[in-house]
């Protein structure tokens, strides 16, 4: 029997956050509504960050209000601080995510905080999410390479992942933010992180800058990961990581996983429809 691997769709958030053209809210809603028919259990649809930092995500509440919620799908949002958490809750996000980094340089550039300061901020979000019974995911960025600091030691990633896990995240997503990881560096990083967070609570989040994302997913599968983030149409990038191109494309991940004998439970025809929409939205 083929083994299930879940794809966590991040296109409407990670994919669109970096687009230069202001994308009309209605187009974002249409993309999410198409994705909702594809069979995902979780779709990241918004981030409640400062609109001065990421203008493209300023309409998160309108997106959440406008989508047709499909039963069994959890609609997720990024929340950098308590303010973001409260906005996400008011907008009806089903789950939230705190996002830190394994490198000080990226932490400062992305969220204007040291790693220690960011963890202190996340404590407030974690306490509120716990009180409200809202599932909280955790991201670690720059798990192999950082645009400011170069190579990142696996121990640094493990340290931050362990802290996010300790804050109550139900899953830790490990981000190769600038797509410079290799199967070797990814495996070494996962060997360290899986010492401190159970491997079935880890997700892989690969950007495809150097065209190695699918090979990195294979390396992570070998370690035991069964959840991968991807963006339909290969949308994406990070405004605070120069050179970061799109997330690995969801449809490419499905194809590779299928070849490897895994089942994603996704409907390829609907996925292709969403990919066409996503590509048309790109600047
Ligand atoms: P700051 O400037 O240090 O914070 O930003 P501040 O508290 O001084 O706030 C600045 C202004 O933003 C203030 O407004 C606040 O009220 C407002 P003003 O008084 O100037 O009018 N503000 C907010 N407004 C709305 N919602 C909020 C909020 N918080 C403050 N939640 C901050 C700190 C964290 C807010 C900022 O740095 C920020 O928003 N950063 C987010 C950057 C971002 O979204 N990056 C992309 C997502 S991460 C990513 O893509 C990586 C990932 O995909 C994994 C991977 O690939 O590795 C997850
Ligand atoms: Mg990302």
mmCIF file of C-alpha atoms and ligand atoms in Angstrom:
data_model
loop_
_atom_site.group_PDB
_atom_site.id
_atom_site.type_symbol
_atom_site.label_atom_id
_atom_site.label_comp_id
_atom_site.label_asym_id
_atom_site.label_seq_id
_atom_site.Cartn_x
_atom_site.Cartn_y
_atom_site.Cartn_z
ATOM 1 C CA UNK A 1 0.000 0.000 0.000
ATOM 2 C CA UNK A 2 1.328 3.456 -0.835
ATOM 3 C CA UNK A 3 2.181 5.668 2.098
ATOM 4 C CA UNK A 4 0.413 8.993 2.558
ATOM 5 C CA UNK A 5 2.488 12.161 2.354
ATOM 6 C CA UNK A 6 0.770 15.471 3.051
ATOM 7 C CA UNK A 7 1.397 18.654 1.127
ATOM 8 C CA UNK A 8 0.720 21.822 3.107
ATOM 9 C CA UNK A 9 -0.232 24.388 0.481
ATOM 10 C CA UNK A 10 1.407 27.763 1.135
ATOM 11 C CA UNK A 11 0.915 29.432 -2.267
ATOM 12 C CA UNK A 12 -1.636 32.065 -1.267
ATOM 13 C CA UNK A 13 0.730 33.269 1.481
ATOM 14 C CA UNK A 14 4.369 32.410 0.752
ATOM 15 C CA UNK A 15 3.646 32.414 -2.946
ATOM 16 C CA UNK A 16 1.923 35.757 -3.217
ATOM 17 C CA UNK A 17 3.657 37.788 -0.485
ATOM 18 C CA UNK A 18 6.508 38.749 -2.778
ATOM 19 C CA UNK A 19 4.552 39.692 -5.902
ATOM 20 C CA UNK A 20 5.199 43.291 -6.934
ATOM 21 C CA UNK A 21 1.803 43.806 -8.573
ATOM 22 C CA UNK A 22 -0.886 44.503 -5.971
ATOM 23 C CA UNK A 23 -3.041 41.414 -6.417
ATOM 24 C CA UNK A 24 -6.759 42.104 -6.077
ATOM 25 C CA UNK A 25 -8.341 40.358 -3.093
ATOM 26 C CA UNK A 26 -10.864 38.680 -5.411
ATOM 27 C CA UNK A 27 -8.023 36.933 -7.284
ATOM 28 C CA UNK A 28 -6.565 35.634 -4.019
ATOM 29 C CA UNK A 29 -9.983 34.356 -2.987
ATOM 30 C CA UNK A 30 -10.453 32.623 -6.344
ATOM 31 C CA UNK A 31 -7.081 30.896 -5.928
ATOM 32 C CA UNK A 32 -7.905 29.696 -2.400
ATOM 33 C CA UNK A 33 -11.353 28.513 -3.491
ATOM 34 C CA UNK A 34 -9.799 26.458 -6.275
ATOM 35 C CA UNK A 35 -7.219 25.012 -3.878
ATOM 36 C CA UNK A 36 -10.025 24.141 -1.459
ATOM 37 C CA UNK A 37 -11.385 21.693 -4.051
ATOM 38 C CA UNK A 38 -8.023 19.968 -4.540
ATOM 39 C CA UNK A 39 -8.050 17.905 -1.362
ATOM 40 C CA UNK A 40 -5.638 19.763 0.958
ATOM 41 C CA UNK A 41 -6.141 19.470 4.708
ATOM 42 C CA UNK A 42 -4.276 22.737 5.365
ATOM 43 C CA UNK A 43 -3.872 25.875 3.242
ATOM 44 C CA UNK A 44 -1.933 28.949 4.371
ATOM 45 C CA UNK A 45 -3.960 31.855 3.085
ATOM 46 C CA UNK A 46 -2.689 34.991 4.822
ATOM 47 C CA UNK A 47 -0.191 36.636 7.096
ATOM 48 C CA UNK A 48 -1.030 39.193 9.747
ATOM 49 C CA UNK A 49 2.274 41.017 9.676
ATOM 50 C CA UNK A 50 2.910 44.750 9.451
ATOM 51 C CA UNK A 51 1.401 46.028 6.170
ATOM 52 C CA UNK A 52 4.366 48.402 5.982
ATOM 53 C CA UNK A 53 6.679 45.419 5.805
ATOM 54 C CA UNK A 54 4.622 43.243 3.461
ATOM 55 C CA UNK A 55 1.919 45.317 1.714
ATOM 56 C CA UNK A 56 0.783 42.371 -0.407
ATOM 57 C CA UNK A 57 -0.602 40.623 2.700
ATOM 58 C CA UNK A 58 -2.527 43.628 4.033
ATOM 59 C CA UNK A 59 -5.892 42.180 2.979
ATOM 60 C CA UNK A 60 -5.638 38.930 4.958
ATOM 61 C CA UNK A 61 -8.885 39.549 6.827
ATOM 62 C CA UNK A 62 -10.761 40.191 3.577
ATOM 63 C CA UNK A 63 -9.340 37.018 2.062
ATOM 64 C CA UNK A 64 -10.457 34.938 5.044
ATOM 65 C CA UNK A 65 -13.885 36.590 4.998
ATOM 66 C CA UNK A 66 -14.344 36.008 1.270
ATOM 67 C CA UNK A 67 -13.330 32.393 0.803
ATOM 68 C CA UNK A 68 -15.814 29.533 0.638
ATOM 69 C CA UNK A 69 -14.605 27.349 3.488
ATOM 70 C CA UNK A 70 -14.511 23.711 2.519
ATOM 71 C CA UNK A 71 -15.254 21.166 5.233
ATOM 72 C CA UNK A 72 -12.129 19.446 6.516
ATOM 73 C CA UNK A 73 -9.752 22.200 5.391
ATOM 74 C CA UNK A 74 -7.861 24.290 7.943
ATOM 75 C CA UNK A 75 -7.097 27.832 6.795
ATOM 76 C CA UNK A 76 -3.829 29.045 8.301
ATOM 77 C CA UNK A 77 -2.136 32.407 8.837
ATOM 78 C CA UNK A 78 1.285 33.687 9.901
ATOM 79 C CA UNK A 79 1.351 35.681 13.125
ATOM 80 C CA UNK A 80 4.624 37.419 14.096
ATOM 81 C CA UNK A 81 3.374 38.867 17.389
ATOM 82 C CA UNK A 82 0.307 39.154 19.614
ATOM 83 C CA UNK A 83 -1.122 41.928 17.432
ATOM 84 C CA UNK A 84 -0.937 39.614 14.440
ATOM 85 C CA UNK A 85 -2.451 36.776 16.437
ATOM 86 C CA UNK A 86 -5.418 38.916 17.477
ATOM 87 C CA UNK A 87 -6.008 40.013 13.875
ATOM 88 C CA UNK A 88 -5.805 36.392 12.693
ATOM 89 C CA UNK A 89 -8.292 35.258 15.334
ATOM 90 C CA UNK A 90 -10.707 38.058 14.537
ATOM 91 C CA UNK A 91 -10.492 37.083 10.865
ATOM 92 C CA UNK A 92 -11.309 33.466 11.681
ATOM 93 C CA UNK A 93 -7.999 31.732 10.921
ATOM 94 C CA UNK A 94 -8.232 28.063 11.942
ATOM 95 C CA UNK A 95 -4.564 27.882 12.872
ATOM 96 C CA UNK A 96 -1.652 30.245 13.213
ATOM 97 C CA UNK A 97 2.105 30.066 12.758
ATOM 98 C CA UNK A 98 4.978 31.749 14.513
ATOM 99 C CA UNK A 99 8.100 32.127 12.419
ATOM 100 C CA UNK A 100 11.671 32.349 13.605
ATOM 101 C CA UNK A 101 15.064 31.814 12.050
ATOM 102 C CA UNK A 102 18.196 29.820 12.706
ATOM 103 C CA UNK A 103 20.363 32.833 11.849
ATOM 104 C CA UNK A 104 20.539 36.184 13.625
ATOM 105 C CA UNK A 105 21.006 38.036 10.330
ATOM 106 C CA UNK A 106 17.791 36.769 8.811
ATOM 107 C CA UNK A 107 15.865 37.175 12.060
ATOM 108 C CA UNK A 108 16.777 40.861 12.161
ATOM 109 C CA UNK A 109 16.046 41.421 8.480
ATOM 110 C CA UNK A 110 12.742 39.564 8.486
ATOM 111 C CA UNK A 111 11.165 40.404 11.828
ATOM 112 C CA UNK A 112 13.439 43.118 13.216
ATOM 113 C CA UNK A 113 14.384 41.089 16.274
ATOM 114 C CA UNK A 114 17.196 38.936 17.575
ATOM 115 C CA UNK A 115 16.368 35.253 17.871
ATOM 116 C CA UNK A 116 15.981 35.660 21.638
ATOM 117 C CA UNK A 117 13.672 38.677 21.239
ATOM 118 C CA UNK A 118 11.562 36.822 18.694
ATOM 119 C CA UNK A 119 11.125 33.851 21.029
ATOM 120 C CA UNK A 120 9.985 36.189 23.795
ATOM 121 C CA UNK A 121 7.359 37.670 21.418
ATOM 122 C CA UNK A 122 6.239 34.200 20.421
ATOM 123 C CA UNK A 123 5.582 33.328 24.073
ATOM 124 C CA UNK A 124 2.689 35.796 24.057
ATOM 125 C CA UNK A 125 1.270 34.298 20.871
ATOM 126 C CA UNK A 126 1.690 30.781 22.246
ATOM 127 C CA UNK A 127 -0.085 31.651 25.502
ATOM 128 C CA UNK A 128 -3.016 33.191 23.622
ATOM 129 C CA UNK A 129 -3.272 30.302 21.154
ATOM 130 C CA UNK A 130 -3.176 27.783 23.999
ATOM 131 C CA UNK A 131 -5.925 29.645 25.871
ATOM 132 C CA UNK A 132 -8.079 29.776 22.724
ATOM 133 C CA UNK A 133 -7.356 26.174 21.700
ATOM 134 C CA UNK A 134 -5.943 27.310 18.341
ATOM 135 C CA UNK A 135 -3.323 25.023 16.766
ATOM 136 C CA UNK A 136 0.002 26.788 16.312
ATOM 137 C CA UNK A 137 2.683 25.791 13.831
ATOM 138 C CA UNK A 138 6.318 26.926 13.993
ATOM 139 C CA UNK A 139 8.675 27.833 11.162
ATOM 140 C CA UNK A 140 12.442 27.952 11.278
ATOM 141 C CA UNK A 141 13.968 29.831 8.345
ATOM 142 C CA UNK A 142 17.463 29.485 6.895
ATOM 143 C CA UNK A 143 17.915 25.893 8.042
ATOM 144 C CA UNK A 144 20.934 25.243 5.819
ATOM 145 C CA UNK A 145 21.942 28.609 4.330
ATOM 146 C CA UNK A 146 21.314 32.257 5.143
ATOM 147 C CA UNK A 147 21.492 35.196 2.720
ATOM 148 C CA UNK A 148 23.389 37.193 5.360
ATOM 149 C CA UNK A 149 25.495 34.589 7.168
ATOM 150 C CA UNK A 150 26.131 31.813 4.649
ATOM 151 C CA UNK A 151 26.225 28.229 5.930
ATOM 152 C CA UNK A 152 24.173 27.491 9.031
ATOM 153 C CA UNK A 153 25.270 24.847 11.533
ATOM 154 C CA UNK A 154 22.695 22.088 12.151
ATOM 155 C CA UNK A 155 22.968 22.669 15.914
ATOM 156 C CA UNK A 156 21.689 26.237 15.510
ATOM 157 C CA UNK A 157 18.576 24.956 13.736
ATOM 158 C CA UNK A 158 18.006 22.299 16.383
ATOM 159 C CA UNK A 159 18.239 24.918 19.123
ATOM 160 C CA UNK A 160 15.534 27.128 17.619
ATOM 161 C CA UNK A 161 13.335 24.172 16.597
ATOM 162 C CA UNK A 162 13.477 22.819 20.146
ATOM 163 C CA UNK A 163 12.422 26.202 21.562
ATOM 164 C CA UNK A 164 9.462 26.480 19.144
ATOM 165 C CA UNK A 165 8.472 22.922 20.015
ATOM 166 C CA UNK A 166 8.707 23.832 23.692
ATOM 167 C CA UNK A 167 6.332 26.762 23.078
ATOM 168 C CA UNK A 168 3.663 24.272 22.021
ATOM 169 C CA UNK A 169 3.881 24.210 18.232
ATOM 170 C CA UNK A 170 2.188 21.068 16.967
ATOM 171 C CA UNK A 171 4.592 20.863 14.009
ATOM 172 C CA UNK A 172 7.867 22.529 13.050
ATOM 173 C CA UNK A 173 8.373 23.477 9.416
ATOM 174 C CA UNK A 174 12.023 23.704 8.425
ATOM 175 C CA UNK A 175 12.618 26.340 5.754
ATOM 176 C CA UNK A 176 15.320 26.365 3.128
ATOM 177 C CA UNK A 177 14.414 29.986 2.593
ATOM 178 C CA UNK A 178 16.854 30.692 -0.235
ATOM 179 C CA UNK A 179 16.859 27.258 -1.834
ATOM 180 C CA UNK A 180 20.559 26.583 -1.373
ATOM 181 C CA UNK A 181 20.284 23.338 0.586
ATOM 182 C CA UNK A 182 21.558 20.068 -0.836
ATOM 183 C CA UNK A 183 20.496 16.533 0.057
ATOM 184 C CA UNK A 184 23.695 16.356 2.160
ATOM 185 C CA UNK A 185 23.162 19.572 4.130
ATOM 186 C CA UNK A 186 19.447 18.835 4.528
ATOM 187 C CA UNK A 187 20.181 15.333 5.868
ATOM 188 C CA UNK A 188 22.773 16.669 8.318
ATOM 189 C CA UNK A 189 20.365 19.351 9.526
ATOM 190 C CA UNK A 190 17.531 16.813 9.964
ATOM 191 C CA UNK A 191 19.812 14.458 11.867
ATOM 192 C CA UNK A 192 20.336 17.225 14.426
ATOM 193 C CA UNK A 193 16.741 18.483 14.583
ATOM 194 C CA UNK A 194 15.213 15.014 14.891
ATOM 195 C CA UNK A 195 17.195 14.580 18.127
ATOM 196 C CA UNK A 196 15.067 17.273 19.745
ATOM 197 C CA UNK A 197 11.705 17.200 17.911
ATOM 198 C CA UNK A 198 9.983 13.926 16.916
ATOM 199 C CA UNK A 199 10.524 13.352 13.215
ATOM 200 C CA UNK A 200 6.788 12.903 12.588
ATOM 201 C CA UNK A 201 6.293 16.473 13.844
ATOM 202 C CA UNK A 202 8.679 17.960 11.288
ATOM 203 C CA UNK A 203 7.771 19.388 7.894
ATOM 204 C CA UNK A 204 10.082 20.335 5.019
ATOM 205 C CA UNK A 205 9.725 23.761 3.396
ATOM 206 C CA UNK A 206 11.920 24.014 0.343
ATOM 207 C CA UNK A 207 12.356 26.890 -2.040
ATOM 208 C CA UNK A 208 13.575 25.848 -5.459
ATOM 209 C CA UNK A 209 16.151 28.542 -6.256
ATOM 210 C CA UNK A 210 18.880 26.098 -7.238
ATOM 211 C CA UNK A 211 16.526 23.440 -8.625
ATOM 212 C CA UNK A 212 17.264 20.964 -5.818
ATOM 213 C CA UNK A 213 14.017 21.143 -3.862
ATOM 214 C CA UNK A 214 12.693 17.799 -5.102
ATOM 215 C CA UNK A 215 15.966 16.052 -4.301
ATOM 216 C CA UNK A 216 15.925 17.675 -0.875
ATOM 217 C CA UNK A 217 12.398 16.369 -0.341
ATOM 218 C CA UNK A 218 13.646 12.881 -1.181
ATOM 219 C CA UNK A 219 16.447 13.273 1.360
ATOM 220 C CA UNK A 220 13.897 14.354 3.977
ATOM 221 C CA UNK A 221 11.588 11.440 3.110
ATOM 222 C CA UNK A 222 14.496 9.095 3.789
ATOM 223 C CA UNK A 223 14.829 10.562 7.288
ATOM 224 C CA UNK A 224 11.088 10.039 7.865
ATOM 225 C CA UNK A 225 9.395 13.371 7.131
ATOM 226 C CA UNK A 226 5.892 13.019 5.701
ATOM 227 C CA UNK A 227 4.743 16.657 5.422
ATOM 228 C CA UNK A 228 6.052 19.136 2.848
ATOM 229 C CA UNK A 229 5.115 22.737 2.183
ATOM 230 C CA UNK A 230 4.719 23.742 -1.443
ATOM 231 C CA UNK A 231 3.141 26.483 -3.532
ATOM 232 C CA UNK A 232 0.958 25.794 -6.502
ATOM 233 C CA UNK A 233 2.508 27.029 -9.749
ATOM 234 C CA UNK A 234 5.849 27.453 -7.949
ATOM 235 C CA UNK A 235 4.741 30.866 -6.741
ATOM 236 C CA UNK A 236 6.831 32.704 -4.280
ATOM 237 C CA UNK A 237 9.863 34.145 -2.630
ATOM 238 C CA UNK A 238 10.624 36.099 0.497
ATOM 239 C CA UNK A 239 10.882 39.896 0.463
ATOM 240 C CA UNK A 240 13.641 39.754 3.094
ATOM 241 C CA UNK A 241 15.770 37.109 1.367
ATOM 242 C CA UNK A 242 17.187 38.487 -1.861
ATOM 243 C CA UNK A 243 17.424 35.786 -4.514
ATOM 244 C CA UNK A 244 14.825 33.537 -2.908
ATOM 245 C CA UNK A 245 12.657 32.305 -5.742
ATOM 246 C CA UNK A 246 9.472 30.360 -5.506
ATOM 247 C CA UNK A 247 8.549 27.547 -3.243
ATOM 248 C CA UNK A 248 8.802 24.185 -4.871
ATOM 249 C CA UNK A 249 5.701 23.785 -7.065
ATOM 250 C CA UNK A 250 2.954 21.665 -5.517
ATOM 251 C CA UNK A 251 2.232 19.871 -8.784
ATOM 252 C CA UNK A 252 5.936 18.956 -9.170
ATOM 253 C CA UNK A 253 5.999 17.566 -5.628
ATOM 254 C CA UNK A 254 2.878 15.502 -6.336
ATOM 255 C CA UNK A 255 4.501 14.110 -9.467
ATOM 256 C CA UNK A 256 7.723 13.165 -7.668
ATOM 257 C CA UNK A 257 5.883 11.663 -4.685
ATOM 258 C CA UNK A 258 3.649 9.632 -6.976
ATOM 259 C CA UNK A 259 6.714 8.306 -8.814
ATOM 260 C CA UNK A 260 8.175 7.289 -5.468
ATOM 261 C CA UNK A 261 4.991 5.381 -4.658
ATOM 262 C CA UNK A 262 3.499 7.870 -2.198
ATOM 263 C CA UNK A 263 -0.098 9.033 -2.163
ATOM 264 C CA UNK A 264 -0.987 12.712 -1.565
ATOM 265 C CA UNK A 265 -4.763 12.408 -1.849
ATOM 266 C CA UNK A 266 -4.796 15.452 -4.140
ATOM 267 C CA UNK A 267 -6.846 15.854 -7.288
ATOM 268 C CA UNK A 268 -4.400 16.541 -10.132
ATOM 269 C CA UNK A 269 -6.961 18.104 -12.470
ATOM 270 C CA UNK A 270 -8.023 20.664 -9.856
ATOM 271 C CA UNK A 271 -4.381 21.235 -8.966
ATOM 272 C CA UNK A 272 -3.578 22.024 -12.590
ATOM 273 C CA UNK A 273 -6.479 24.469 -12.638
ATOM 274 C CA UNK A 274 -5.046 26.187 -9.536
ATOM 275 C CA UNK A 275 -1.540 26.194 -11.034
ATOM 276 C CA UNK A 276 -2.831 27.934 -14.171
ATOM 277 C CA UNK A 277 -4.548 30.558 -11.998
ATOM 278 C CA UNK A 278 -1.381 31.018 -9.938
ATOM 279 C CA UNK A 279 0.795 31.455 -13.004
ATOM 280 C CA UNK A 280 -1.608 34.031 -14.425
ATOM 281 C CA UNK A 281 -1.341 35.982 -11.160
ATOM 282 C CA UNK A 282 2.433 36.301 -11.379
ATOM 283 C CA UNK A 283 3.880 39.648 -12.352
HETATM 284 P P1 LIG B 1 8.788 46.467 13.763
HETATM 285 O O1 LIG B 1 8.838 47.620 12.838
HETATM 286 O O2 LIG B 1 10.022 46.108 14.508
HETATM 287 O O3 LIG B 1 7.640 46.532 14.849
HETATM 288 O O4 LIG B 1 8.246 45.222 12.950
HETATM 289 P P2 LIG B 1 6.809 47.630 15.522
HETATM 290 O O5 LIG B 1 6.161 46.950 16.671
HETATM 291 O O6 LIG B 1 7.657 48.844 15.754
HETATM 292 O O7 LIG B 1 5.684 47.960 14.443
HETATM 293 C C1 LIG B 1 5.885 48.740 13.290
HETATM 294 C C2 LIG B 1 4.535 49.127 12.730
HETATM 295 O O8 LIG B 1 3.825 47.961 12.333
HETATM 296 C C3 LIG B 1 3.652 49.797 13.746
HETATM 297 O O9 LIG B 1 2.790 50.653 13.032
HETATM 298 C C4 LIG B 1 2.853 48.665 14.315
HETATM 299 O O10 LIG B 1 1.622 49.066 14.850
HETATM 300 C C5 LIG B 1 2.634 47.806 13.100
HETATM 301 P P3 LIG B 1 2.969 52.259 13.097
HETATM 302 O O11 LIG B 1 2.871 52.593 14.543
HETATM 303 O O12 LIG B 1 4.330 52.510 12.535
HETATM 304 O O13 LIG B 1 1.844 52.736 12.245
HETATM 305 N N1 LIG B 1 2.471 46.391 13.414
HETATM 306 C C6 LIG B 1 1.501 45.629 12.901
HETATM 307 N N2 LIG B 1 0.486 45.931 12.073
HETATM 308 C C7 LIG B 1 -0.326 44.911 11.730
HETATM 309 N N3 LIG B 1 -0.171 43.640 12.177
HETATM 310 C C8 LIG B 1 0.837 43.324 13.000
HETATM 311 C C9 LIG B 1 1.714 44.347 13.396
HETATM 312 N N4 LIG B 1 2.803 44.360 14.198
HETATM 313 C C10 LIG B 1 3.244 45.623 14.203
HETATM 314 N N5 LIG B 1 0.989 42.072 13.419
HETATM 315 C C11 LIG B 1 7.253 43.067 12.651
HETATM 316 C C12 LIG B 1 8.149 43.929 13.519
HETATM 317 C C13 LIG B 1 7.402 41.640 13.122
HETATM 318 C C14 LIG B 1 5.814 43.539 12.818
HETATM 319 C C15 LIG B 1 7.708 43.247 11.177
HETATM 320 O O14 LIG B 1 9.077 42.987 11.106
HETATM 321 C C16 LIG B 1 6.994 42.327 10.226
HETATM 322 O O15 LIG B 1 5.807 42.469 10.009
HETATM 323 N N6 LIG B 1 7.718 41.317 9.632
HETATM 324 C C17 LIG B 1 7.118 40.330 8.803
HETATM 325 C C18 LIG B 1 7.980 40.044 7.613
HETATM 326 C C19 LIG B 1 7.350 38.957 6.783
HETATM 327 O O16 LIG B 1 6.147 38.812 6.736
HETATM 328 N N7 LIG B 1 8.202 38.172 6.087
HETATM 329 C C20 LIG B 1 7.749 37.122 5.249
HETATM 330 C C21 LIG B 1 7.193 35.953 5.990
HETATM 331 S S1 LIG B 1 8.448 34.855 6.641
HETATM 332 C C22 LIG B 1 8.829 33.811 5.315
HETATM 333 O O17 LIG B 1 8.376 34.035 4.226
HETATM 334 C C23 LIG B 1 9.653 32.578 5.586
HETATM 335 C C24 LIG B 1 8.806 31.275 5.591
HETATM 336 O O18 LIG B 1 8.131 31.094 4.356
HETATM 337 C C25 LIG B 1 9.723 30.073 5.839
HETATM 338 C C26 LIG B 1 10.940 30.059 4.901
HETATM 339 O O19 LIG B 1 10.799 30.084 3.683
HETATM 340 O O20 LIG B 1 12.033 30.017 5.478
HETATM 341 C C27 LIG B 1 7.766 31.308 6.710
HETATM 342 MG MG1 LIG B 2 9.062 30.292 2.578
#
